[in-house]
XYZ file of C-alpha atoms in Angstrom:
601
model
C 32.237 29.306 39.469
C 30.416 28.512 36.091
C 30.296 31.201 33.434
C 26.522 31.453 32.564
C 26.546 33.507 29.460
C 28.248 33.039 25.844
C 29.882 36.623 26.625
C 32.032 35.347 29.579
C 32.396 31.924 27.625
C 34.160 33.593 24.611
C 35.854 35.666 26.869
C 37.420 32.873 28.572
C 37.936 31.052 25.514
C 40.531 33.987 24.106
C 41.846 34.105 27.574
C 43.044 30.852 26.877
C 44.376 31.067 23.298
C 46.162 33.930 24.536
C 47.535 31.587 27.228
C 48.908 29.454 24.559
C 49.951 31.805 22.668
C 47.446 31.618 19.281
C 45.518 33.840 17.772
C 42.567 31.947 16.809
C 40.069 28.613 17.006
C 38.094 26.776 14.817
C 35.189 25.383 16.544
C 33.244 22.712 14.380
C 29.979 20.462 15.472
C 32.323 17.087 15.475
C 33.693 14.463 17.558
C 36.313 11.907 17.349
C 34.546 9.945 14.757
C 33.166 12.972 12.317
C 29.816 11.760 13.750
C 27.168 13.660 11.947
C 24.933 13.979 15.654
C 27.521 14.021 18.520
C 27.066 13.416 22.598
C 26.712 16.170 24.757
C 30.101 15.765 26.015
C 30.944 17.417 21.958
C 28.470 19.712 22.019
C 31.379 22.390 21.666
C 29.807 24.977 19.427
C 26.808 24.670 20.957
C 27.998 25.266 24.615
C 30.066 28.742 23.303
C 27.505 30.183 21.100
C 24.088 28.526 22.464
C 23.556 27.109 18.574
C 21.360 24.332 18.099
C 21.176 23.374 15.104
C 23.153 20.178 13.766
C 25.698 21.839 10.971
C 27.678 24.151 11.176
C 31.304 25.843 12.370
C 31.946 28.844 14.351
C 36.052 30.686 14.087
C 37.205 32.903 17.097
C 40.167 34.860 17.085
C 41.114 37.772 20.050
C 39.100 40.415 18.906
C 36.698 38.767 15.891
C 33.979 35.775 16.060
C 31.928 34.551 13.126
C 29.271 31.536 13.002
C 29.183 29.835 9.808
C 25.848 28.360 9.139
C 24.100 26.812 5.582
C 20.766 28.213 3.876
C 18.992 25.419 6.714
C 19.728 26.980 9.677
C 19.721 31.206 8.703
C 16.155 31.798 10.936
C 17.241 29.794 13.509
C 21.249 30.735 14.293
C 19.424 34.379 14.555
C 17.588 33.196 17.492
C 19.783 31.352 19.332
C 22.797 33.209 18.596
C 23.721 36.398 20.094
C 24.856 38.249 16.884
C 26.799 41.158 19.305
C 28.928 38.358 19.990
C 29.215 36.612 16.560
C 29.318 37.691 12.960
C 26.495 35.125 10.752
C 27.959 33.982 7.438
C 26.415 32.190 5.180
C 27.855 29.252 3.423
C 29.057 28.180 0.663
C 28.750 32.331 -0.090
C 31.180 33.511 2.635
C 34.021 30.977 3.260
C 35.845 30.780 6.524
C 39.326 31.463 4.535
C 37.807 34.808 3.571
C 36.918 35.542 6.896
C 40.463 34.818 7.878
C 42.073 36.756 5.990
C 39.492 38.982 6.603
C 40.327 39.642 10.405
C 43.470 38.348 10.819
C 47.185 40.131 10.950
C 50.241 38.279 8.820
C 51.499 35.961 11.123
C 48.427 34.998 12.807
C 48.480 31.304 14.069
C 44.980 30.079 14.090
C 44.878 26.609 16.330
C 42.223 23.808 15.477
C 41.616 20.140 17.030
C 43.490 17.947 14.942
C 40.801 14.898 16.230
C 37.757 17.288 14.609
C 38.662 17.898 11.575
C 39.786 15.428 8.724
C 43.452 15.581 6.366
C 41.305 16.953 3.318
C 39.706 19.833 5.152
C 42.944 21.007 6.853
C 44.725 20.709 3.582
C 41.722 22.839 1.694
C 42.429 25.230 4.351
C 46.030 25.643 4.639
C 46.011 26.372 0.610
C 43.940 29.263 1.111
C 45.127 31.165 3.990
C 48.622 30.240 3.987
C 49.020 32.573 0.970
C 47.426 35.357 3.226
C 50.346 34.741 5.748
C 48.208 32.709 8.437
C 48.990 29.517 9.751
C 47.322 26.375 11.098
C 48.595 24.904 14.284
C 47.231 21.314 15.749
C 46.291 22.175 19.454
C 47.827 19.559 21.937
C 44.278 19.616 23.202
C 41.112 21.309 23.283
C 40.906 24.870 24.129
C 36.968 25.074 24.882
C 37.676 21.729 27.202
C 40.502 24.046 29.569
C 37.348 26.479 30.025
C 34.413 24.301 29.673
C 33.879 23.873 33.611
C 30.784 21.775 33.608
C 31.621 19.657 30.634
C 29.641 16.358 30.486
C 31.216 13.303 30.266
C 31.009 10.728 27.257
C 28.290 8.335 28.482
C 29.079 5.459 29.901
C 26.203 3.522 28.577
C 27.141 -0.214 28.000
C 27.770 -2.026 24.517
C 25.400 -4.265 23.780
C 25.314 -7.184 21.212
C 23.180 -6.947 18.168
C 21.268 -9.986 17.275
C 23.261 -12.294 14.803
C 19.739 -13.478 13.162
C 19.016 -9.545 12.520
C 22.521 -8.616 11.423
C 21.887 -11.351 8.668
C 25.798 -12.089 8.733
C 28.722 -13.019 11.725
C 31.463 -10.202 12.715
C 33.576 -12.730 11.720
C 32.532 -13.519 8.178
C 32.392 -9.325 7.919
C 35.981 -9.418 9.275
C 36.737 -12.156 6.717
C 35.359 -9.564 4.290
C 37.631 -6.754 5.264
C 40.909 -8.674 5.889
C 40.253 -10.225 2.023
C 40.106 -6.453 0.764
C 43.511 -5.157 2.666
C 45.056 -8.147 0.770
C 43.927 -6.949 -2.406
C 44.457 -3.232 -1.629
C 48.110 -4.318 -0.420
C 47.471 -2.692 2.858
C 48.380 -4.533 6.990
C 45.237 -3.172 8.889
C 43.026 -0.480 8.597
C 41.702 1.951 11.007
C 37.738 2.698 11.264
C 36.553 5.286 13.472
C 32.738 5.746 12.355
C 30.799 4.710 15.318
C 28.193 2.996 12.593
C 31.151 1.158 10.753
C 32.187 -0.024 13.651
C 28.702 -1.344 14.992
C 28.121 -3.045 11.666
C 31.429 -4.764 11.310
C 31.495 -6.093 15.820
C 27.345 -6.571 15.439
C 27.712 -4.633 18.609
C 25.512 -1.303 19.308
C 25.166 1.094 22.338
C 23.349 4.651 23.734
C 26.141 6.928 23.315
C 24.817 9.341 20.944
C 21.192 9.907 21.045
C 19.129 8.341 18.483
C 21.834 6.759 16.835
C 22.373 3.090 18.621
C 26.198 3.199 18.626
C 28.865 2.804 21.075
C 32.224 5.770 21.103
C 34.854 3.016 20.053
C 37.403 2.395 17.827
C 38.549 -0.549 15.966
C 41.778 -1.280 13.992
C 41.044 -4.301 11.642
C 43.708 -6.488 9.942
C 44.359 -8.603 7.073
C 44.683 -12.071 9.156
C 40.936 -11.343 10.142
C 41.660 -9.974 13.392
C 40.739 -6.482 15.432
C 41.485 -4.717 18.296
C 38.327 -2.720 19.766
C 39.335 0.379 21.458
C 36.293 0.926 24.251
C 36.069 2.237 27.842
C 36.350 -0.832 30.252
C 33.003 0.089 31.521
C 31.071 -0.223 28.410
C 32.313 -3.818 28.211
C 30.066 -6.479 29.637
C 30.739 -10.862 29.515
C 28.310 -11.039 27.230
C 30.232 -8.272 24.687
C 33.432 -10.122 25.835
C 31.851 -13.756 24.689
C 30.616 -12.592 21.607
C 33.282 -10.617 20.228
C 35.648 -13.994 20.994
C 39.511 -14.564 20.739
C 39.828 -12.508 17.022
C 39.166 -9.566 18.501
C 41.325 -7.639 21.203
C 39.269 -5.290 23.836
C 41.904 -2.383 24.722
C 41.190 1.096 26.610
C 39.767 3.621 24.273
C 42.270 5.634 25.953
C 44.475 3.291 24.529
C 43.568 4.280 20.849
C 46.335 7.057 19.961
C 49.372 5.058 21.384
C 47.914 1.378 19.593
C 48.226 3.556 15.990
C 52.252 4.146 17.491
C 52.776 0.342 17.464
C 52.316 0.169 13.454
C 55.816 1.108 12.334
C 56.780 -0.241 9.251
C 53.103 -1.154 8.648
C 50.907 0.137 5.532
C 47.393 1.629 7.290
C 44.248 2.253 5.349
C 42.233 5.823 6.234
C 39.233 6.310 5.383
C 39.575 9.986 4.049
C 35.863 10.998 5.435
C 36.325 9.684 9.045
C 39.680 9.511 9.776
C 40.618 12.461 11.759
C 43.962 14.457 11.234
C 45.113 13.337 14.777
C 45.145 9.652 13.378
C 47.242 10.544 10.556
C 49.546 12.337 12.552
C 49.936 9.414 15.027
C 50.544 7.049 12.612
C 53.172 8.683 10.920
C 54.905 9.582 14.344
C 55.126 5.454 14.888
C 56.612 4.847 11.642
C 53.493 3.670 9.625
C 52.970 4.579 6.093
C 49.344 5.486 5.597
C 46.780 5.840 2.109
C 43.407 7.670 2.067
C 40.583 4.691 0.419
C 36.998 4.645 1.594
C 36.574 2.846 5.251
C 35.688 -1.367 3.045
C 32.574 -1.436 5.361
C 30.913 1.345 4.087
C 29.500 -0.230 1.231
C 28.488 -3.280 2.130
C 26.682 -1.858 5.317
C 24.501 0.293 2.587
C 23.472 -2.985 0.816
C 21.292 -5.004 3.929
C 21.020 -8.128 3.303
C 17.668 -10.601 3.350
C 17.820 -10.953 7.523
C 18.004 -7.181 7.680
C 16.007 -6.277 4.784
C 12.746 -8.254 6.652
C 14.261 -6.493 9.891
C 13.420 -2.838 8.000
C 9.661 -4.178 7.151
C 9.055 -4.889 10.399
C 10.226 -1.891 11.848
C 8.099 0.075 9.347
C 4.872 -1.787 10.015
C 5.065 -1.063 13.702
C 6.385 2.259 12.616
C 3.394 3.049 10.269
C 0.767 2.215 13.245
C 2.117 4.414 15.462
C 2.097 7.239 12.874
C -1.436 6.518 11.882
C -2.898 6.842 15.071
C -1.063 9.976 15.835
C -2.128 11.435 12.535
C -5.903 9.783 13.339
C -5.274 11.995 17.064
C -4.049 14.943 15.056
C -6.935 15.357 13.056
C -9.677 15.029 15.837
C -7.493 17.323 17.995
C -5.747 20.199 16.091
C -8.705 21.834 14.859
C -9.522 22.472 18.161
C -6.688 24.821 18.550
C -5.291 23.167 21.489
C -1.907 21.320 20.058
C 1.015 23.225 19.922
C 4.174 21.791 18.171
C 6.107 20.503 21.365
C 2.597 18.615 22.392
C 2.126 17.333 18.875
C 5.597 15.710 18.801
C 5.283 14.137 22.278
C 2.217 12.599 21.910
C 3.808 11.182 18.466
C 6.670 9.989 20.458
C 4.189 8.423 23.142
C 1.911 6.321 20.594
C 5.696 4.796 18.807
C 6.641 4.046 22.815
C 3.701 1.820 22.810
C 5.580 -0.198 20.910
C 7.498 -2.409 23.612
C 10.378 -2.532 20.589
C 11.312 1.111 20.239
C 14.472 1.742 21.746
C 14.563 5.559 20.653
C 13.623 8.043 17.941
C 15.803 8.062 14.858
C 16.275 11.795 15.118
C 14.717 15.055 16.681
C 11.251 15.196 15.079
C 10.493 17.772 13.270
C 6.988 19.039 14.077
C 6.025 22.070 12.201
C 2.994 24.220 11.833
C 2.325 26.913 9.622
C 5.344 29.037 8.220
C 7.782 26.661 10.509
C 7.204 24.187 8.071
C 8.803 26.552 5.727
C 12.109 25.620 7.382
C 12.798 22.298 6.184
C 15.515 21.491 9.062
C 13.102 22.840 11.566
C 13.508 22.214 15.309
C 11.232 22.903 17.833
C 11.871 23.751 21.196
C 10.300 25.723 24.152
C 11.178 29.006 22.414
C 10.118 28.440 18.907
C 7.036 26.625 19.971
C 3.754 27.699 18.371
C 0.462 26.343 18.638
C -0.963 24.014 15.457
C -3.328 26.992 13.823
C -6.555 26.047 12.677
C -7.046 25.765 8.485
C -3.014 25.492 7.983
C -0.709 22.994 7.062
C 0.938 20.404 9.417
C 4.435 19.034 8.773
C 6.244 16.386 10.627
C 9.162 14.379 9.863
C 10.033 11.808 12.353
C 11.104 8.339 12.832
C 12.293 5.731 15.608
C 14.863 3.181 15.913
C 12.773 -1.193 16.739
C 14.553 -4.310 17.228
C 14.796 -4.544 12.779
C 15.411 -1.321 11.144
C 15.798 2.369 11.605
C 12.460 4.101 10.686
C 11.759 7.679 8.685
C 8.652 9.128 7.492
C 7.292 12.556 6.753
C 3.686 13.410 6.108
C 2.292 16.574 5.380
C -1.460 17.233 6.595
C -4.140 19.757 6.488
C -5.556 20.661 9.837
C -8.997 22.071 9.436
C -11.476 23.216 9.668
C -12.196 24.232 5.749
C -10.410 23.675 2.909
C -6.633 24.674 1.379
C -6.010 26.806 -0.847
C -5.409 25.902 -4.488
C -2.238 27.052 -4.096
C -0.862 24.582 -1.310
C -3.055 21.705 -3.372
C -1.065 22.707 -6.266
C 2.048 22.300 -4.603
C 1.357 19.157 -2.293
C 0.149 17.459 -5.762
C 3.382 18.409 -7.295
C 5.320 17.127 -4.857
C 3.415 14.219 -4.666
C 3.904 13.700 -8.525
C 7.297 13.671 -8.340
C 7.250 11.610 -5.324
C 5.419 8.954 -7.089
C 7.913 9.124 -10.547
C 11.117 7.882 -8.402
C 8.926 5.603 -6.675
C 7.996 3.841 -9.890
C 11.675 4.501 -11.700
C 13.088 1.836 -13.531
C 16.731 2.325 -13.999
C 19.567 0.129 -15.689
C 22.579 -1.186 -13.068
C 25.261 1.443 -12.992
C 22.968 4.456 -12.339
C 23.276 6.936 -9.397
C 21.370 9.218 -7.733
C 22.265 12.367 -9.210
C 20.824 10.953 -12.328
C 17.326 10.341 -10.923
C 16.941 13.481 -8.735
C 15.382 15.235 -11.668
C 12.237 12.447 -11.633
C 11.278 14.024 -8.259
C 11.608 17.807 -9.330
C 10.251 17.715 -12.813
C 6.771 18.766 -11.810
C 7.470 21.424 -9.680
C 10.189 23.194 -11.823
C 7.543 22.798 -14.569
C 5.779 25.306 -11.850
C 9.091 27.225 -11.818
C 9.885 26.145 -8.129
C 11.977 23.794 -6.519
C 13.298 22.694 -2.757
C 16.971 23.135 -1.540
C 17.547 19.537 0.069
C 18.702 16.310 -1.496
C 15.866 14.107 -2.639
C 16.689 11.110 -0.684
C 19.669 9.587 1.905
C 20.276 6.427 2.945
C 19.459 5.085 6.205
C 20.905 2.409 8.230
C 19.908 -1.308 9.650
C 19.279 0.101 13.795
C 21.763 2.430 12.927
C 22.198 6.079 10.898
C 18.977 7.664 9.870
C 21.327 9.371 7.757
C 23.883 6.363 6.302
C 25.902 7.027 2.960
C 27.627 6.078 0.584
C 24.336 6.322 -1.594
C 22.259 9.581 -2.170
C 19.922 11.179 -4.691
C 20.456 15.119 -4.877
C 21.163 16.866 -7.580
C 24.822 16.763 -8.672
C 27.825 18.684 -6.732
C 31.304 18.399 -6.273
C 30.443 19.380 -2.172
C 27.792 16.376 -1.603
C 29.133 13.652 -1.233
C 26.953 10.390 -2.464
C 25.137 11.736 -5.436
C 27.819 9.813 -7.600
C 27.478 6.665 -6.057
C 26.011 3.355 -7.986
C 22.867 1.886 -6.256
C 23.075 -1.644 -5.703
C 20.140 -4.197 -4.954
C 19.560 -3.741 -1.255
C 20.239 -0.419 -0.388
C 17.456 1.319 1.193
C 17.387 5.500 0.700
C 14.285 7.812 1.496
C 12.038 9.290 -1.821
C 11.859 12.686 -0.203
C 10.640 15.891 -2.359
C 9.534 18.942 -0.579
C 8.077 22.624 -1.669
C 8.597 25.585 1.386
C 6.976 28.947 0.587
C 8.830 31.017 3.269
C 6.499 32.206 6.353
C 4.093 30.374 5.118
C 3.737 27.015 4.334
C 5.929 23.697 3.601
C 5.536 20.092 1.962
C 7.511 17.187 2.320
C 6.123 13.509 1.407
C 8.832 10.863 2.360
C 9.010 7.077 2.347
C 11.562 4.851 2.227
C 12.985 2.444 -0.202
C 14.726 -0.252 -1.231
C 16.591 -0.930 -3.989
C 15.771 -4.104 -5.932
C 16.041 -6.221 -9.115
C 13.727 -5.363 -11.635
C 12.533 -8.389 -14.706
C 11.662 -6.602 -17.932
C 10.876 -8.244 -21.625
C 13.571 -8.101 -23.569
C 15.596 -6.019 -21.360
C 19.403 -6.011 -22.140
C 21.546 -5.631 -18.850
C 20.446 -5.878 -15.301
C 17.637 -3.032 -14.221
C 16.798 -2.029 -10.799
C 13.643 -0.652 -9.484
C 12.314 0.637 -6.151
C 10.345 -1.459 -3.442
C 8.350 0.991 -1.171
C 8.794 0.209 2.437
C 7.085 3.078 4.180
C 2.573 2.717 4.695
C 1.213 5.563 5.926
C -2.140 7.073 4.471
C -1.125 10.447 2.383
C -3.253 13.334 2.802
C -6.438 13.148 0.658
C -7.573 16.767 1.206
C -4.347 18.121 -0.476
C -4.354 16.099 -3.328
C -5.781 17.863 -6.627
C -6.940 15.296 -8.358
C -7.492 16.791 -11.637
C -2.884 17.138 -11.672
C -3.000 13.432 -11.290
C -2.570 10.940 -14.450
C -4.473 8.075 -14.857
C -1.181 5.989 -13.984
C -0.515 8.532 -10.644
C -4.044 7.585 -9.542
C -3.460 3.792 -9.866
C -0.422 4.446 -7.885
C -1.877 6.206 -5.043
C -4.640 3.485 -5.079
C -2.391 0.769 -4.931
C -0.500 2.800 -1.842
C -3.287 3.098 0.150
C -4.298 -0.662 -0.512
C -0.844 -1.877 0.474
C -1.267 0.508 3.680
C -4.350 -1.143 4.292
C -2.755 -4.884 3.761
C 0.321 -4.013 6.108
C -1.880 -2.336 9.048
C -4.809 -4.480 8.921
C -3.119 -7.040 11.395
C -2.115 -3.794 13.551
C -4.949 -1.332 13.664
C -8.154 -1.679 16.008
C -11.671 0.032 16.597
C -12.014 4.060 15.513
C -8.045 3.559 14.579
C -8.451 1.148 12.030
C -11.650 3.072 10.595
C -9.704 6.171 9.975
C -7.392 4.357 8.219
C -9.896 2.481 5.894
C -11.465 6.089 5.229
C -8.231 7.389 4.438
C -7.259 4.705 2.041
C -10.380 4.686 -0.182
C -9.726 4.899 -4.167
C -9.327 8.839 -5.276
């Protein structure tokens, strides 16, 4: 029989960590591969507490059960989360060692999945509870899987190759790269379980994880240029088999734990972000000796090359289309007060499947109206759904993965009829001006993102307000909408990125926002590419930042008198380049909004 409600799922769950004789579990949103979106089939937290959202950690023990959510998700873990059942905390404020010691007995042996959770968090953990007398104990398997009765299973989508002539380089010259690196490094092979790593590296993709093109694999790479790639034999296909060729193995995914056994006597590379404890542990069982470096495709997946840098301008052409004509559709419709949020995103989704290329969105859109666009991590669904008001704001960030690139965009919109407030002009023109400062930054080889967060936030801390997110992630070639190791956020030891150099051809979103709680939110993204910048007289190598992203911006909540002469040539020259790039794509009433849209402030 299947238990229906959360109450007889967490009832069940201690049932069976009383069965093995533990006190506790540690339920993360992870798989195998520390995937930041994961198939349903490890959609744990979600299944035991009914949570949504895509962060986030809930701990059980036999009479105690907390969720453990960021700033992001506080509205929405209070709707979907039955808080009779589960204590919220709020992170970083209330830690999940607190808790435990919190609720917890000495002795207590709280159990976690040693293939969800990396070496560095476990060790974090252990450090601060052991003191309190409570241990952590590697479960043999998943609890939540004994109890989970209508678990789905990983798809079984195929693999599929990706396009030599769009990858821009051959998995074997990438090998080459790799096995050149564990020579240096001193290391025999190393293991890389990112699904996106190990895309890049085969030029192989799949439909295992929605809107992220990747296949659940494994590969083990070593220093004679070889690999083994650990995939379910029905994923595999002749054509994967031909392309992949004699360097690389095919074995059983189910084959992956035992393989790491065979290394005895071997030196392994980990990458210390993706390599799960369970890898560690299996490698040391076999005899290997193992060292924590960063996973050597990381970085040069970040910096696309020519093929794949043309790739992303295609995909953002078609991309920027499809979002005009929605926006074109949005404006003729929503004041009518007939759109709701759900209908909004469909019919975007709908004019970008028009495109015979899209394969799939690049994430869950985020369509929000009115004080929903507050939330900047916003999803809708059929029981937040609200209808588009009349004389509000619109917000929707969305994007879709074409044959080229991996596409994100956010535009925020006025839906009349009448006119803003000064206020939300104010605050869109702010955001805009700091938009437009990154966009034009000129910056000397060696800088990082943490040191140009500030361009985008200037203006609206002059205002004395300022938004909670990063200012811009990378994002993958038909791969992660979210794709380190670059990012530009404001310094922190806990995000990861904002130290990292930006190198010619890495591409990362320009992405300020403003969110006045219940009532309105901003957010203007494009995307970008890093590239060389030619000075006079300059001394050193400077980068600056191609725009990649043409999408009119929204004239009615600009304030043009906020604007300098310099931010008015910019948006001029934006909307002329929109025009350039959609010309060849835009027809009838379609391309005549456009034109309208783009005219000089």
């Amino acid at each position: 029989m299947l238990m229906q409600t959360h109450e007889a799922r967490l009832a069940a769950l201690r049932e069976e960590l009383k069965r093995r004789g533990v006190d506790g579990f540690i339920v993360p949103i992870s798989d195998e591969h520390m995937s930041e979106y994961v198939g349903d089939y490890a959609q744990r937290l979600g299944w035991l507490t009914g949570f949504g959202g895509s962060a986030g950690f809930a701990a059980v023990t036999l009479n105690h059960a907390a969720i453990f959510v960021d700033g992001r998700y506080t509205v929405q873990v209070r709707e979907q989360v039955d808080g009779h059942l589960f204590d919220y905390k709020s992170v970083p404020a209330e830690s999940l060692a607190g808790w435990l010691a919190e609720v917890c007995e000495d002795g207590a042996r709280i159990a976690y999945d040693p293939w969800l959770h990396t070496w560095a968090w476990v060790e974090a953990l252990e450090k601060q509870v052991n003191p309190k007398g409570i241990t952590l104990v590697p479960a043999a398997s998943n609890p939540i899987d004994a109890v989970w009765a209508d678990r789905p299973a990983p798809s079984a989508a195929v693999a599929t190759v990706h396009d030599e002539a769009r990858a821009g380089r051959s998995s074997a010259d990438k090998r080459a790269a790799v096995a050149d690196w564990l020579v240096r490094e001193g290391h025999d092979a190393v293991v890389i379980p990112a699904l996106d790593s190990v895309a890049w590296l085969l030029n192989i993709r799949g439909a295992d994880v929605a809107h992220t093109p990747v296949a659940l694999s494994y590969v083990i790479a070593r220093k004679d240029g070889s690999a083994e790639l650990f995939i379910a034999p029905e994923k595999v296909t002749p054509e994967l088999t031909r392309h992949l060729g004699n360097a690389v193995t095919i074995r059983d995914r189910a084959a992956f734990e035992s393989a790491l056994r065979e290394y005895a006597g071997k030196s392994v590379a980990l990458d210390p972000d993706f390599a799960v404890v369970g890898i560690a542990q299996a490698l040391r069982a076999g005899g290997a000796t193992f060292a924590f470096k960063q996973d050597p495709t990381i970085l040069a997946k970040a910096i696309k090359n020519p093929a794949e840098q043309d790739g992303q301008r295609d995909a953002q052409a078609r991309d920027g289309a499809a979002v005009s004509r929605f926006l074109r559709w949005l404006a003729i419709e929503a004041p009518k007060g007939g759109v709701d949020e759900l209908s909004a995103a469909a019919r975007l989704q709908a004019f970008r499947a028009e495109d015979p290329g899209l394969s799939d969105l690049s994430f869950d859109t985020i369509s929000a109206a009115a004080g929903h666009a507050a939330l900047p991590h916003y999803k809708v669904d059929a029981d937040s759904n609200i209808p588009i008001p009349p004389s509000s704001i619109y917000l929707v960030d969305s994007g879709g993965q074409y044959p080229g690139g991996t596409t994100d965009i956010t535009r925020t919109v006025w839906i009349g009829p009448g006119e803003p407030t000064a206020e939300m002009r104010d605050r869109n023109t702010r955001v805009l001006k700091g938009h437009i400062q990154l966009a034009r930054a000129v910056f000397p080889q060696g800088t990082c993102g943490a040191q140009l967060d500030v361009l985008a936030r200037q203006y609206l801390w002059e205002a004395g307000v300022d938004y909670a997110h990063g200012t811009g992630h990378g994002v993958g070639s038909v791969l992660a909408v979210h794709e380190g190791p670059q990012r530009i956020a404001k310094p922190s030891g806990g995000q990861a990125g904002t130290g990292q150099e930006l190198f010619a051809g890495m591409i990362l979103s320009n992405e300020p926002g403003y969110y006045k709680p219940g009532a309105f939110g901003i957010r203007i993204e494009n995307l970008v590419l890093v590239e060389e910048r030619e000075i006079a007289g300059q001394e050193g190598k400077y980068l600056g930042f191609e725009t990649l992203t043409f999408v009119p911006l929204d004239r009615t909540l600009i304030e043009k008198a906020l604007l300098t002469a310099e931010e008015i040539a910019w948006v001029d020259a934006y909307h002329a380049r929109v025009r350039e790039v959609l010309a060849p794509r835009l027809t009838g009433e379609d391309w005549a909004w456009v034109e309208r849209e783009t005219q000089p402030l």
